[in-house]
Amino acid sequence: MSNGEKDKENEACSVVVEKVGGRSSVIRCLSRYPLKFITPKKVGPSKIDAVWVYALNYGGGIVSGDHISCKFSVGDACTMVFTTQGSTKVYKSVGSKCSQQILEARVGSNALLAIIPDPVTCFSTARYYQKQVFTVSADSNLVIVDWITSGRHESGEKWDFDLYRSTNNIFFDDGQPLFLDTMLLEKEKLGRVKEHMLDYQVIAMIVLLGPKMQYVQSLVQERVKIIMSEQLQNPSAAFSHKKNKADCFMTKPTFVASCSVFGPKKIGLIVRVASVTTESVYKFLRHQLAPLEPMIGVPPYR
């Protein structure tokens, strides 16, 4: 195999979005096994200037040892949405092989990149590592949804995977770090992850960044306050683990959410969620991210 052929084989999947004729357009789209990109010509009203990219995994999921690398570039004043058509399944590991997926994305001035996939579902013994690195300008806009379920409930698998590690880093274009976050769930260090998670079956993180997200951030913060107030004040709806009246105050809500701001002038908001059901998180995401519809064409997770 020639050096050119090797370089092509190792080339990352990539999507480049730039303005063409005054509209956000895909000027480059490269995908290769085990990942395929689909870029439908129309998602939502034609007046909305947004490009949608769907990711598909051949075989329905990520196989042990798969290494996937993606690079996105969203030009100035462009809008790109990256999503999936179902949960990302990570199959059982073979030996100590770890599957990994790396995403590098650059978001231009006044541009918007929305990463809104379905959750990751790791099978028993799976080992999975994903890393997403974003480079932004001072007025870039970014939405990140990163979430995982406990596994295949119908097969009795709950937090039975061996390793899950997810890293999300955001840097300014001068290299200054803006947001650094890693979630690590490892059976070797934690023992039975299921025991630490109690009955929570889903963990999610949502990041909202940039001037176009300020209104959405304010709404989400107010709604989370209301949700948690209701959860804590209505035991019959919020708690599902009572044994008797004596331990009423030792129980926990079935849905937990919290918000915190980050960055200069509080330009970013991070929302963390834990829930006992996947559907409740879908409902939360649909409700909280609905204000994105005028920017991306359709409400996320509809």
Coordinates of C-alpha atoms in Angstrom, one line a residue:
M1 CA 0.0 0.0 0.0
S2 CA 1.4 3.4 -1.0
N3 CA 1.8 6.3 1.5
G4 CA -1.0 8.1 -0.2
E5 CA -3.4 5.2 0.2
K6 CA -2.4 4.8 3.9
D7 CA -3.1 8.5 4.5
K8 CA -6.5 8.2 2.9
E9 CA -7.3 5.1 5.0
N10 CA -6.4 7.0 8.2
E11 CA -8.2 10.2 7.2
A12 CA -10.8 11.3 9.7
C13 CA -14.4 11.5 8.9
S14 CA -15.1 15.1 8.3
V15 CA -17.8 17.7 7.6
V16 CA -17.2 21.3 6.5
V17 CA -20.0 23.8 6.5
E18 CA -19.6 27.3 4.9
K19 CA -21.8 30.0 3.4
V20 CA -22.7 29.3 -0.2
G21 CA -25.1 31.7 -1.9
G22 CA -25.9 33.2 1.6
R23 CA -26.9 29.9 3.1
S24 CA -25.2 27.3 5.3
S25 CA -24.0 24.5 3.0
V26 CA -22.0 21.3 3.3
I27 CA -19.0 21.8 1.1
R28 CA -17.2 18.7 2.3
C29 CA -18.6 15.4 3.8
L30 CA -16.3 12.4 4.2
S31 CA -17.3 9.3 6.2
R32 CA -15.9 5.9 6.3
Y33 CA -16.5 2.6 8.0
P34 CA -17.7 2.1 10.7
L35 CA -19.4 5.5 10.5
K36 CA -21.7 7.0 7.8
F37 CA -23.0 10.6 7.5
I38 CA -26.3 11.5 6.0
T39 CA -27.0 15.1 5.1
P40 CA -30.7 15.5 4.1
K41 CA -31.4 18.5 1.8
K42 CA -34.3 19.7 3.9
V43 CA -35.0 19.5 7.6
G44 CA -37.7 21.9 8.7
P45 CA -38.9 25.1 6.9
S46 CA -36.8 26.2 3.9
K47 CA -36.5 29.7 5.5
I48 CA -34.4 28.3 8.3
D49 CA -30.7 28.4 7.5
A50 CA -29.3 25.2 9.1
V51 CA -27.5 22.1 7.9
W52 CA -28.4 18.7 9.6
V53 CA -26.0 15.8 9.7
Y54 CA -27.0 12.3 10.8
A55 CA -24.5 9.7 12.0
L56 CA -25.1 6.0 11.3
N57 CA -23.0 3.1 12.6
Y58 CA -22.7 0.1 10.3
G59 CA -23.9 -3.0 12.1
G60 CA -26.0 -0.9 14.4
G61 CA -23.3 0.1 16.9
I62 CA -19.7 0.4 17.9
V63 CA -17.7 -2.9 17.9
S64 CA -15.0 -3.7 20.3
G65 CA -11.7 -2.1 19.1
D66 CA -13.4 0.4 16.8
H67 CA -11.5 3.8 16.5
I68 CA -13.6 6.6 15.1
S69 CA -12.2 10.0 14.4
C70 CA -14.3 13.0 13.2
K71 CA -13.6 16.6 12.4
F72 CA -16.2 19.3 12.0
S73 CA -15.7 22.9 10.8
V74 CA -18.6 25.3 11.0
G75 CA -17.9 28.6 9.2
D76 CA -18.8 32.1 10.3
A77 CA -22.5 32.7 10.7
C78 CA -23.3 29.1 9.7
T79 CA -25.5 26.6 11.6
M80 CA -24.9 22.9 11.8
V81 CA -26.8 20.2 13.7
F82 CA -25.2 16.8 14.4
T83 CA -27.5 14.0 15.6
T84 CA -28.2 10.3 15.4
Q85 CA -31.2 8.1 14.4
G86 CA -31.1 6.1 17.6
S87 CA -29.0 5.3 20.6
T88 CA -25.3 4.6 20.0
K89 CA -24.8 1.0 21.1
V90 CA -21.4 -0.1 22.3
Y91 CA -21.0 -3.9 22.0
K92 CA -19.2 -6.2 24.4
S93 CA -15.5 -5.8 24.5
V94 CA -13.1 -8.5 23.3
G95 CA -10.4 -9.0 25.9
S96 CA -9.3 -5.5 27.0
K97 CA -10.0 -3.8 23.7
C98 CA -11.5 -0.3 24.2
S99 CA -13.7 1.3 21.5
Q100 CA -13.1 5.0 21.1
Q101 CA -14.7 7.9 19.3
I102 CA -12.9 11.3 19.0
L103 CA -14.6 14.5 17.7
E104 CA -12.7 17.7 17.0
A105 CA -14.9 20.7 16.0
R106 CA -14.2 24.3 15.2
V107 CA -17.1 26.8 15.4
G108 CA -16.7 30.2 13.7
S109 CA -17.8 33.7 14.6
N110 CA -21.6 34.0 15.1
A111 CA -21.9 30.3 14.1
L112 CA -23.9 27.6 15.9
L113 CA -23.0 24.0 16.3
A114 CA -25.6 21.7 18.0
I115 CA -24.5 18.2 19.1
I116 CA -27.8 16.5 20.0
P117 CA -27.4 12.7 19.7
D118 CA -29.5 10.0 21.3
P119 CA -27.9 8.4 24.3
V120 CA -24.9 5.9 24.4
T121 CA -25.9 2.4 25.6
C122 CA -23.0 0.2 26.6
F123 CA -23.6 -3.6 26.7
S124 CA -22.2 -5.8 29.4
T125 CA -18.4 -5.8 29.6
A126 CA -18.2 -3.0 27.0
R127 CA -15.2 -0.6 27.2
Y128 CA -15.8 2.8 25.6
Y129 CA -14.0 6.2 25.5
Q130 CA -15.2 9.3 23.8
K131 CA -13.6 12.7 23.6
Q132 CA -15.0 15.9 22.1
V133 CA -12.9 19.0 21.7
F134 CA -14.4 22.2 20.5
T135 CA -12.6 25.4 19.5
V136 CA -14.8 28.5 19.6
S137 CA -14.6 32.3 19.0
A138 CA -15.8 34.8 21.6
D139 CA -19.2 34.9 19.9
S140 CA -19.6 31.3 18.8
N141 CA -22.6 29.3 19.9
L142 CA -22.6 25.7 21.0
V143 CA -25.1 23.1 22.3
I144 CA -23.8 19.8 23.5
V145 CA -25.9 16.9 24.8
D146 CA -23.9 14.1 26.2
W147 CA -25.7 11.2 27.9
I148 CA -25.6 7.6 28.7
T149 CA -28.1 4.9 29.8
S150 CA -27.4 2.1 32.2
G151 CA -27.6 -0.5 29.4
R152 CA -30.0 -3.1 28.0
H153 CA -32.7 -3.2 30.5
E154 CA -34.7 -5.9 28.7
S155 CA -31.6 -8.2 29.0
G156 CA -31.2 -7.4 32.7
E157 CA -28.1 -5.3 32.1
K158 CA -27.8 -2.3 34.4
W159 CA -24.4 -0.5 34.6
D160 CA -22.7 -3.8 33.7
F161 CA -20.1 -2.3 31.3
D162 CA -16.4 -2.3 32.3
L163 CA -15.5 1.2 31.3
Y164 CA -17.1 4.4 30.1
R165 CA -15.2 7.6 29.8
S166 CA -16.5 10.8 28.2
T167 CA -14.5 14.0 27.9
N168 CA -15.8 17.4 26.7
N169 CA -13.3 20.2 26.3
I170 CA -14.0 23.7 25.0
F171 CA -11.1 26.1 24.1
F172 CA -11.1 29.6 22.7
D173 CA -9.3 30.0 19.4
D174 CA -6.3 31.5 21.2
G175 CA -5.9 28.2 23.1
Q176 CA -7.3 29.4 26.4
P177 CA -9.4 26.7 28.1
L178 CA -13.1 27.6 28.6
F179 CA -14.6 24.3 29.8
L180 CA -12.9 21.0 30.8
D181 CA -15.1 18.0 31.9
T182 CA -14.6 14.3 32.2
M183 CA -17.0 11.6 33.4
L184 CA -15.5 8.3 34.3
L185 CA -17.4 5.1 35.2
E186 CA -15.0 2.2 35.7
K187 CA -16.0 -1.2 37.2
E188 CA -12.3 -1.8 38.2
K189 CA -12.2 1.2 40.4
L190 CA -15.8 1.6 41.5
G191 CA -16.7 -2.0 41.8
R192 CA -20.3 -2.5 41.0
V193 CA -21.3 0.7 39.3
K194 CA -25.0 -0.3 39.8
E195 CA -24.7 0.1 43.6
H196 CA -23.3 3.6 43.3
M197 CA -26.0 4.6 40.9
L198 CA -28.8 3.2 43.1
D199 CA -31.9 3.2 40.8
Y200 CA -30.8 6.0 38.5
Q201 CA -30.7 4.6 34.9
V202 CA -29.6 7.7 32.9
I203 CA -27.0 10.4 33.3
A204 CA -27.0 13.4 31.1
M205 CA -25.0 16.6 30.6
I206 CA -26.2 19.6 28.5
V207 CA -23.9 22.6 27.7
L208 CA -25.3 25.8 26.3
L209 CA -22.8 28.4 25.2
G210 CA -22.8 31.7 23.4
P211 CA -24.8 34.9 22.9
K212 CA -27.6 33.1 20.9
M213 CA -28.1 30.8 23.9
Q214 CA -28.6 33.4 26.6
Y215 CA -32.4 33.3 26.3
V216 CA -32.4 29.5 26.4
Q217 CA -30.0 29.5 29.4
S218 CA -32.3 31.8 31.4
L219 CA -35.4 29.6 30.6
V220 CA -33.6 26.4 31.5
Q221 CA -32.4 27.8 34.8
E222 CA -35.8 28.9 35.8
R223 CA -37.4 25.6 34.7
V224 CA -34.9 23.5 36.6
K225 CA -35.6 25.5 39.8
I226 CA -39.3 24.8 39.3
I227 CA -38.8 21.1 38.5
M228 CA -36.6 20.5 41.6
S229 CA -38.9 22.4 43.8
E230 CA -41.8 20.3 42.7
Q231 CA -39.8 17.1 43.0
L232 CA -38.8 17.9 46.6
Q233 CA -42.2 19.2 47.7
N234 CA -44.3 16.4 46.2
P235 CA -43.1 13.0 47.7
S236 CA -45.8 11.0 46.0
A237 CA -44.6 12.1 42.5
A238 CA -40.9 12.6 43.3
F239 CA -40.1 9.6 45.4
S240 CA -40.5 6.0 44.4
H241 CA -38.4 4.2 47.1
K242 CA -40.3 4.6 50.3
K243 CA -40.3 1.7 52.7
N244 CA -42.2 3.4 55.5
K245 CA -43.0 6.8 57.0
A246 CA -39.9 6.7 59.1
D247 CA -37.5 6.8 56.1
C248 CA -39.5 9.3 54.1
F249 CA -36.8 11.8 54.3
M250 CA -34.1 9.3 53.4
T251 CA -35.6 8.7 49.9
K252 CA -34.5 10.4 46.7
P253 CA -36.2 12.1 43.8
T254 CA -36.7 10.0 40.6
F255 CA -35.4 12.9 38.6
V256 CA -32.6 15.3 39.6
A257 CA -31.3 18.3 37.7
S258 CA -28.8 21.1 38.5
C259 CA -27.4 24.1 36.7
S260 CA -24.2 26.1 36.9
V261 CA -22.7 28.9 34.8
F262 CA -19.1 29.0 33.5
G263 CA -16.8 31.3 31.5
P264 CA -16.2 35.0 31.3
K265 CA -19.4 37.0 31.8
K266 CA -21.2 33.7 32.5
I267 CA -21.5 32.9 28.8
G268 CA -21.9 29.2 29.3
L269 CA -24.4 27.0 31.2
I270 CA -24.0 23.4 32.2
V271 CA -27.0 21.3 33.2
R272 CA -26.5 17.9 34.8
V273 CA -29.4 15.4 35.0
A274 CA -29.9 11.9 36.6
S275 CA -33.1 10.0 36.2
V276 CA -34.6 6.6 36.7
T277 CA -36.1 6.5 33.2
T278 CA -34.8 7.3 29.7
E279 CA -38.1 8.7 28.6
S280 CA -38.1 11.3 31.4
V281 CA -34.8 12.6 30.1
Y282 CA -36.1 12.7 26.5
K283 CA -39.1 14.7 27.8
F284 CA -36.7 17.1 29.6
L285 CA -34.6 17.6 26.6
R286 CA -37.6 18.2 24.3
H287 CA -38.9 20.8 26.7
Q288 CA -35.7 22.6 27.5
L289 CA -34.3 22.7 24.0
A290 CA -37.6 23.6 22.2
P291 CA -36.5 27.3 21.9
L292 CA -33.8 26.2 19.5
E293 CA -36.4 25.5 16.8
P294 CA -36.2 29.0 15.2
M295 CA -32.5 28.5 14.8
I296 CA -32.3 24.9 13.6
G297 CA -35.6 24.3 11.9
V298 CA -37.3 21.6 14.1
P299 CA -37.4 21.1 17.9
P300 CA -34.7 18.7 19.1
Y301 CA -35.8 15.2 20.2
R302 CA -39.3 15.7 18.8

